XYZ file of C-alpha atoms in Angstrom:
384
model
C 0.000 0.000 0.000
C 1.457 3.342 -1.000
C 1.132 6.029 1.458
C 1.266 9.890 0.981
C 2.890 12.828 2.932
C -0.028 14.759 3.005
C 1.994 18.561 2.160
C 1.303 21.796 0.422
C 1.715 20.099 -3.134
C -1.327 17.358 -2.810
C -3.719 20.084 -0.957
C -6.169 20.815 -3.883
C -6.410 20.402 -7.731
C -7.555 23.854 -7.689
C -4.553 25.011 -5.958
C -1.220 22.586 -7.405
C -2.557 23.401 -11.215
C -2.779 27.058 -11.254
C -0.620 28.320 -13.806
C 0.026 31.396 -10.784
C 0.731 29.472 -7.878
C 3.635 27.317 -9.769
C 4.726 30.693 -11.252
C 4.885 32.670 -7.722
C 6.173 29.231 -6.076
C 8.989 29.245 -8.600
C 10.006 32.997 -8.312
C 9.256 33.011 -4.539
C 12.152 29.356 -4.767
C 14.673 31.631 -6.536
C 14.512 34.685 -4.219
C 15.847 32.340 -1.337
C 18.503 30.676 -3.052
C 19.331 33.948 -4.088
C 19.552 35.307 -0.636
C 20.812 32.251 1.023
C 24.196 32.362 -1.238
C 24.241 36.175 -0.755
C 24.417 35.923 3.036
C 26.679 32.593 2.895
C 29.258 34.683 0.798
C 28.952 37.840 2.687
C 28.992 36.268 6.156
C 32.197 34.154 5.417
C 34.050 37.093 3.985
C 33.106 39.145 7.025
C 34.657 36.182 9.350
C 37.654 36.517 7.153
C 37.328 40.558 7.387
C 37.225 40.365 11.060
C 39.857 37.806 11.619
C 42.409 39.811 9.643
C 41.812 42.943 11.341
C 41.890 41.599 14.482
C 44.843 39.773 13.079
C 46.395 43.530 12.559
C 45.355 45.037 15.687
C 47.780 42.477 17.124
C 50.386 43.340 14.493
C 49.865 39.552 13.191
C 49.043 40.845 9.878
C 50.563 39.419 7.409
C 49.265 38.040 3.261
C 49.502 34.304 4.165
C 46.850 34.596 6.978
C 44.761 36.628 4.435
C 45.537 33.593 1.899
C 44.747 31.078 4.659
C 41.355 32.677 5.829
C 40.223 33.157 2.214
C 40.829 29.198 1.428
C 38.776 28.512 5.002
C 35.926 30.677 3.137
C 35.902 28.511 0.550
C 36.154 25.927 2.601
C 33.666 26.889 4.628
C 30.323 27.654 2.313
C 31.708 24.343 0.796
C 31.158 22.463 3.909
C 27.991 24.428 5.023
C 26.503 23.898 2.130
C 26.571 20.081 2.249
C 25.413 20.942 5.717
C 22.069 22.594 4.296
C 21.520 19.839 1.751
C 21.692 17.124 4.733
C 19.322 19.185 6.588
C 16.844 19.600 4.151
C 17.060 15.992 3.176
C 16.052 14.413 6.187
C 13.843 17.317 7.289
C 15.696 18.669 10.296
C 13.665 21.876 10.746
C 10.129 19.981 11.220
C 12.205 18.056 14.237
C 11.881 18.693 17.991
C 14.079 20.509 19.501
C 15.555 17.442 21.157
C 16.608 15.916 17.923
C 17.783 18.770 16.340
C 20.347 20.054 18.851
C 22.595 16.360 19.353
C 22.396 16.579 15.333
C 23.757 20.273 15.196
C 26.479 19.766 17.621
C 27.959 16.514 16.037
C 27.445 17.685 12.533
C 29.217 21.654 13.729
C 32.111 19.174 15.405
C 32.661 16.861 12.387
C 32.670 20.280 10.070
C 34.972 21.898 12.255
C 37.596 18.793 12.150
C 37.472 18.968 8.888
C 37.797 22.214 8.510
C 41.138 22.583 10.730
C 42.467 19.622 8.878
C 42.119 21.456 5.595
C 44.148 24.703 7.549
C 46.476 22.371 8.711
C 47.107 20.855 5.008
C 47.010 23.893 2.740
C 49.429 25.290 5.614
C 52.130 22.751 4.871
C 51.900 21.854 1.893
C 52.545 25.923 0.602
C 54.921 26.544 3.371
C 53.379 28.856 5.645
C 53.546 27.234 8.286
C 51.171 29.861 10.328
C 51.535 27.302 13.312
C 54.900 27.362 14.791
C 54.074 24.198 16.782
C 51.498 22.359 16.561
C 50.200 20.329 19.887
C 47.038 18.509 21.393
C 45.938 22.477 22.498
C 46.255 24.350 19.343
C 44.358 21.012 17.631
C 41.613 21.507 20.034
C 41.475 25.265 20.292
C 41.198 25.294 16.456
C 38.795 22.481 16.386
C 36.821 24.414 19.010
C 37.107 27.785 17.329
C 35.805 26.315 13.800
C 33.203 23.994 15.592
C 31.543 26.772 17.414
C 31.542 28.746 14.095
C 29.436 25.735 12.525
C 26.904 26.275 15.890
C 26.356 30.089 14.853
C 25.983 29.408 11.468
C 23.616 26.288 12.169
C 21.768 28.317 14.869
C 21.781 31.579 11.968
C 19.967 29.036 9.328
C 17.606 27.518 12.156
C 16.333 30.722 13.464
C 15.879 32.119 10.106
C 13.365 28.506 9.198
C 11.717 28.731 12.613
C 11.194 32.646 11.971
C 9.762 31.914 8.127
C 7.653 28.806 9.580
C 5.746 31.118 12.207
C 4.995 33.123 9.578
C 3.712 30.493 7.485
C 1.295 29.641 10.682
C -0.173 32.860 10.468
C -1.094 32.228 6.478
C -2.175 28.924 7.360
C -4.307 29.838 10.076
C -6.195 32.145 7.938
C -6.269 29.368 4.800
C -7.695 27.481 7.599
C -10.552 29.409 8.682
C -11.702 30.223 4.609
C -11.167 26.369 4.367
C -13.532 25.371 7.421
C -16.311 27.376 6.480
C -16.128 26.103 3.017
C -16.506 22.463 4.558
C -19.249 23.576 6.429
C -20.705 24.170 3.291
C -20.081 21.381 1.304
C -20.420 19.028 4.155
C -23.664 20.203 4.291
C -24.440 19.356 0.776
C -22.593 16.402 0.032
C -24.184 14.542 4.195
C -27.604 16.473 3.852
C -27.731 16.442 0.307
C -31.620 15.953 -1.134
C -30.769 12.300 -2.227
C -30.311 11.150 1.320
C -32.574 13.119 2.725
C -35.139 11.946 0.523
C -34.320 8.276 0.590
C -34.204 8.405 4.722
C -37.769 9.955 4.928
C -39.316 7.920 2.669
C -37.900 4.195 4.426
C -39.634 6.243 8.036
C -42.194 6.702 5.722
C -42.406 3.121 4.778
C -41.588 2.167 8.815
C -44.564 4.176 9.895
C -47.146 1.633 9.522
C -45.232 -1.325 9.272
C -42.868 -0.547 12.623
C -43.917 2.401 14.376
C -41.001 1.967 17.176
C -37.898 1.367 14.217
C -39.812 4.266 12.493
C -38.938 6.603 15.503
C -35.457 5.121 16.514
C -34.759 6.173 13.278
C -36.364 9.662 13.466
C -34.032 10.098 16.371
C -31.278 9.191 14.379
C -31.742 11.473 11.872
C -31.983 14.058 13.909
C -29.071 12.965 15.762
C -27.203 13.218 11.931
C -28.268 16.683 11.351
C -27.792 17.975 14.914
C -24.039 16.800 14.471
C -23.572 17.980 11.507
C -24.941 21.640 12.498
C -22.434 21.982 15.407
C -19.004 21.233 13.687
C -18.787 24.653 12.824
C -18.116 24.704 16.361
C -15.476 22.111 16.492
C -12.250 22.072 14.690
C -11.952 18.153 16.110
C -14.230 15.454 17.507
C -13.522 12.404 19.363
C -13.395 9.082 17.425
C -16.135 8.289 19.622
C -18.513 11.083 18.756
C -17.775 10.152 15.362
C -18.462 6.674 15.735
C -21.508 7.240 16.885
C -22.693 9.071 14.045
C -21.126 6.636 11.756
C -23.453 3.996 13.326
C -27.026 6.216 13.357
C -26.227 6.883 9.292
C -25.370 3.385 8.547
C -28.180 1.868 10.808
C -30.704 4.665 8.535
C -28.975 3.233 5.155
C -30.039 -0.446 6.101
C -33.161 0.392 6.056
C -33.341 1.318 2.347
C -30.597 -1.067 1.543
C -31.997 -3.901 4.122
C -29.837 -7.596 3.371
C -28.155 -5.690 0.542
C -25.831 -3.190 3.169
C -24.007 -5.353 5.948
C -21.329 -3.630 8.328
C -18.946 -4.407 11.252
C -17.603 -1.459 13.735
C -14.336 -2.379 15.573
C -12.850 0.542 17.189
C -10.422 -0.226 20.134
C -11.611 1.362 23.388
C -8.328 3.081 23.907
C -8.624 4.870 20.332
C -12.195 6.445 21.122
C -10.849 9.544 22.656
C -8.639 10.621 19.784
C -9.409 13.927 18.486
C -10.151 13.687 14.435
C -11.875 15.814 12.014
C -15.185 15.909 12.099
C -17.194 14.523 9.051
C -14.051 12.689 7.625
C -14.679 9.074 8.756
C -18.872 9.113 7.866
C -18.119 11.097 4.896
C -15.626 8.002 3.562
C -18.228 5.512 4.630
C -20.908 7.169 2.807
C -18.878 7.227 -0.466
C -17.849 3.972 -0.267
C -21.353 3.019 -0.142
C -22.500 5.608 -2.692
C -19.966 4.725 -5.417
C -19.292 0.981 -4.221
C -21.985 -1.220 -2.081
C -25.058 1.001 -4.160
C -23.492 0.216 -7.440
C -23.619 -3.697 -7.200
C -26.663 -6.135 -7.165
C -26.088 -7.970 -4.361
C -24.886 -4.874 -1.916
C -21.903 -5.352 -0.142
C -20.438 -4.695 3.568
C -18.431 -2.445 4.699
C -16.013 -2.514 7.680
C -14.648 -0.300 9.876
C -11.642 -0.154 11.886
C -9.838 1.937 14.368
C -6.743 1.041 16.789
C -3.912 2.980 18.178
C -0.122 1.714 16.475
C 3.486 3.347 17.835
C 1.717 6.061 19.190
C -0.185 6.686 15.865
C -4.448 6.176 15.445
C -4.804 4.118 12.044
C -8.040 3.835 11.115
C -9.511 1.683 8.339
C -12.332 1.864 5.981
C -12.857 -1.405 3.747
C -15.539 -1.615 1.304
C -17.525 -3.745 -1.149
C -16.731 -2.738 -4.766
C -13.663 -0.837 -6.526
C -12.258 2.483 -7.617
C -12.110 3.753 -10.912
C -7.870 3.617 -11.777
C -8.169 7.580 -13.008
C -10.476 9.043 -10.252
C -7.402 6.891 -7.822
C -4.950 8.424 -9.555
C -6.422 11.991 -9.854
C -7.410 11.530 -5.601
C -10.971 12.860 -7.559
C -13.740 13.639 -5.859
C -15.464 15.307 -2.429
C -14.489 12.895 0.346
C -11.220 12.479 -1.069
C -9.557 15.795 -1.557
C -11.220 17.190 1.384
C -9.989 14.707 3.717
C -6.351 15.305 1.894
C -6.938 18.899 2.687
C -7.930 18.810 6.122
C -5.632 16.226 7.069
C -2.615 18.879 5.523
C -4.219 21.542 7.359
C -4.470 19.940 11.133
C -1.540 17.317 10.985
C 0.899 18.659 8.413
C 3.322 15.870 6.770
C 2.291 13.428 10.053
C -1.197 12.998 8.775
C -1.020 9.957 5.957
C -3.885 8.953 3.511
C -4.330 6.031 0.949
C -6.555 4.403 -0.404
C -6.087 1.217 -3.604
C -8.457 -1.222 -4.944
C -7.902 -4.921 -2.997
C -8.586 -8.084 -5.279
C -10.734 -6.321 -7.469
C -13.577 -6.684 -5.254
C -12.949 -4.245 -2.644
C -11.459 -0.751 -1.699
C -9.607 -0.193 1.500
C -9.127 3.421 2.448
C -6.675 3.663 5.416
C -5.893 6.862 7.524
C -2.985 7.688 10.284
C -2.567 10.495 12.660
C -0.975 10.983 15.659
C -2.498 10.741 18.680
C -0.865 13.714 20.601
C -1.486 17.169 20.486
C -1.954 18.955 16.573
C 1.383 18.398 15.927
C 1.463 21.139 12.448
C 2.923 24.483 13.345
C 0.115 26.415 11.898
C -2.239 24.321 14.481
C -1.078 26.005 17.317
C -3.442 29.309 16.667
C -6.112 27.259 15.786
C -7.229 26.068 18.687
């Protein structure tokens, strides 16, 4: 089963195929590599500019040490920059402070070895020999000196990403808001939408006279459907238990138009019940898998749902009778889809994971994992 970081790029097809956005996205790309080699270059040749003129102050001036600390500039935004690339690689800026710090320190350390072994070389093998006498002190002191260099620069480039990342919160927390009450709105018409409504009056209808007491257990259902579905606008998460629960009362008023045709089984570990989750996203995945799955074949079809807590993770799993069209799985088309792509961007950031892939031709599986913590995306931390 593939899985997908859930990030900026998958959000919306609205959003990753306007001609604009890439456009901006691209210029906005080549601004900061512009500025990033601007300040490496100018902050290496002003540790050069203030090492030879302390250098002179001392009357240690002298063309070798301005040969020497030009070659450790090079040296230097060499080094750093590998440094950046490793960072960005593995992600180092979304980690906790914890992790990043041992990472920094070793990484500044290593640098600055190799760093004073490059002095050391280039000093020999030109005959400068800036170091009179070299020892187990001057190796340290120099490794020292270099390695706490790395730290500044490291803690320069961290700041700066911590800095930019605050002020992506503040963007996101306003995307956020537009993209809630836009939910509200097409949660509204995609759950309530005249179909269902229509279909669940008409099997009370048909209970009325036949079962008066299932026709009112599944008034109160209904009304327990729309009541929920009024208040999210209240609630930027639900527990899975809440949402269980309204799972159950739109399934249970489903069996009674689909009767023997609509089976399902509810397994939710107890432990995983008070995990906070969107609201809307599980019923609206169980109501498309019935709508464009169990609905479509003769004999109906069940549908399963799962829920447990994994490594500190809540996976939850959505099985269904039927398959996926290849295109709309490619494309991540349609409502339930997209939006829960979107949301789960919005509220969990690259720690929220979607997929969902045909199984044996005869089913679709749709599987979901969050964490269980607190909102662990930046931009969550307003939201709240």
């Amino acid at each position: 089963m593939m899985f997908y970081n859930i990030d900026e790029k998958k959000l919306d097809n609205s959003l990753t195929k306007n001609p604009l956005n890439k456009l901006t996205e691209i210029i906005q790309r080549m601004k900061r590599n512009k500025i990033y080699w601007l300040s490496q270059i100018l902050g290496w040749l002003l540790y050069a500019l203030v090492n030879i003129i302390v250098s002179a102050s001392f009357g240690h001036f002298s063309w070798q040490r301005v040969i020497i600390l030009l070659y450790l500039c090079f040296v230097g935004i060499s080094l750093t920059h590998i440094f950046r690339s490793i960072i960005r690689k593995h992600g180092w800026v979304n980690f906790a402070l914890k992790k990043i710090i041992p990472r920094v320190i070793i990484a500044s350390i290593v640098i600055g070895t190799i760093m004073f072994a490059a002095w050391i070389t280039v000093d020999i093998s030109i005959g400068i020999h800036l170091f009179k006498k070299l020892n187990i002190g001057i190796f340290l002191g120099g490794i020292f000196q270099l390695s706490s260099l790395i730290l500044l620069w490291a803690l320069i480039y961290f700041s700066v990403h911590f800095f930019e990342n605050y002020k992506k919160a503040e963007i996101e927390a306003l995307i956020w808001e537009a993209a809630v009450k836009d939910f509200e709105l097409k949660t509204l018409k995609s759950q309530l939408n005249p179909h269902f409504m229509f279909n669940a009056l008409n099997s009370i209808r048909a209970l009325i006279d036949e079962d008066p007491v299932n026709a009112q257990t599944a008034v109160t259902k209904l009304s327990n459907i729309l009541r929920y579905s009024l208040k999210i606008d209240r609630h930027e998460t639900v527990s899975l238990a809440e949402e269980i629960q309204t799972v159950k009362d739109y399934l249970a008023l489903e069996s009674i138009r689909f009767e023997e045709r609509l089976k399902y089984k509810i397994n939710i570990e107890p432990k995983s019940e008070r995990i906070e989750i969107p609201p809307m996203m599980v019923q609206t995945l169980v109501e498309n898998g019935i709508k464009h799955g169990i609905s479509e074949r003769k004999e109906g079809g069940e549908i399963s749902i799962n829920a447990k807590i994994v490594d500190s993770k809540l996976h939850i799993k959505i099985q269904n009778s039927g398959n996926i069209d290849e295109e709309a799985l490619k494309n991540s088309a349609g409502f339930g889809i997209a939006n829960t792509k979107h949301r789960l961007n919005l509220l969990y950031g690259i720690e929220g994971l979607f997929s969902i892939k045909n199984l044996n031709n005869d089913s679709v599986i749709v599987e979901i994992i969050i964490p269980t913590g607190d909102v662990t995306n930046e931009s969550s931390n307003n939201r709240r």
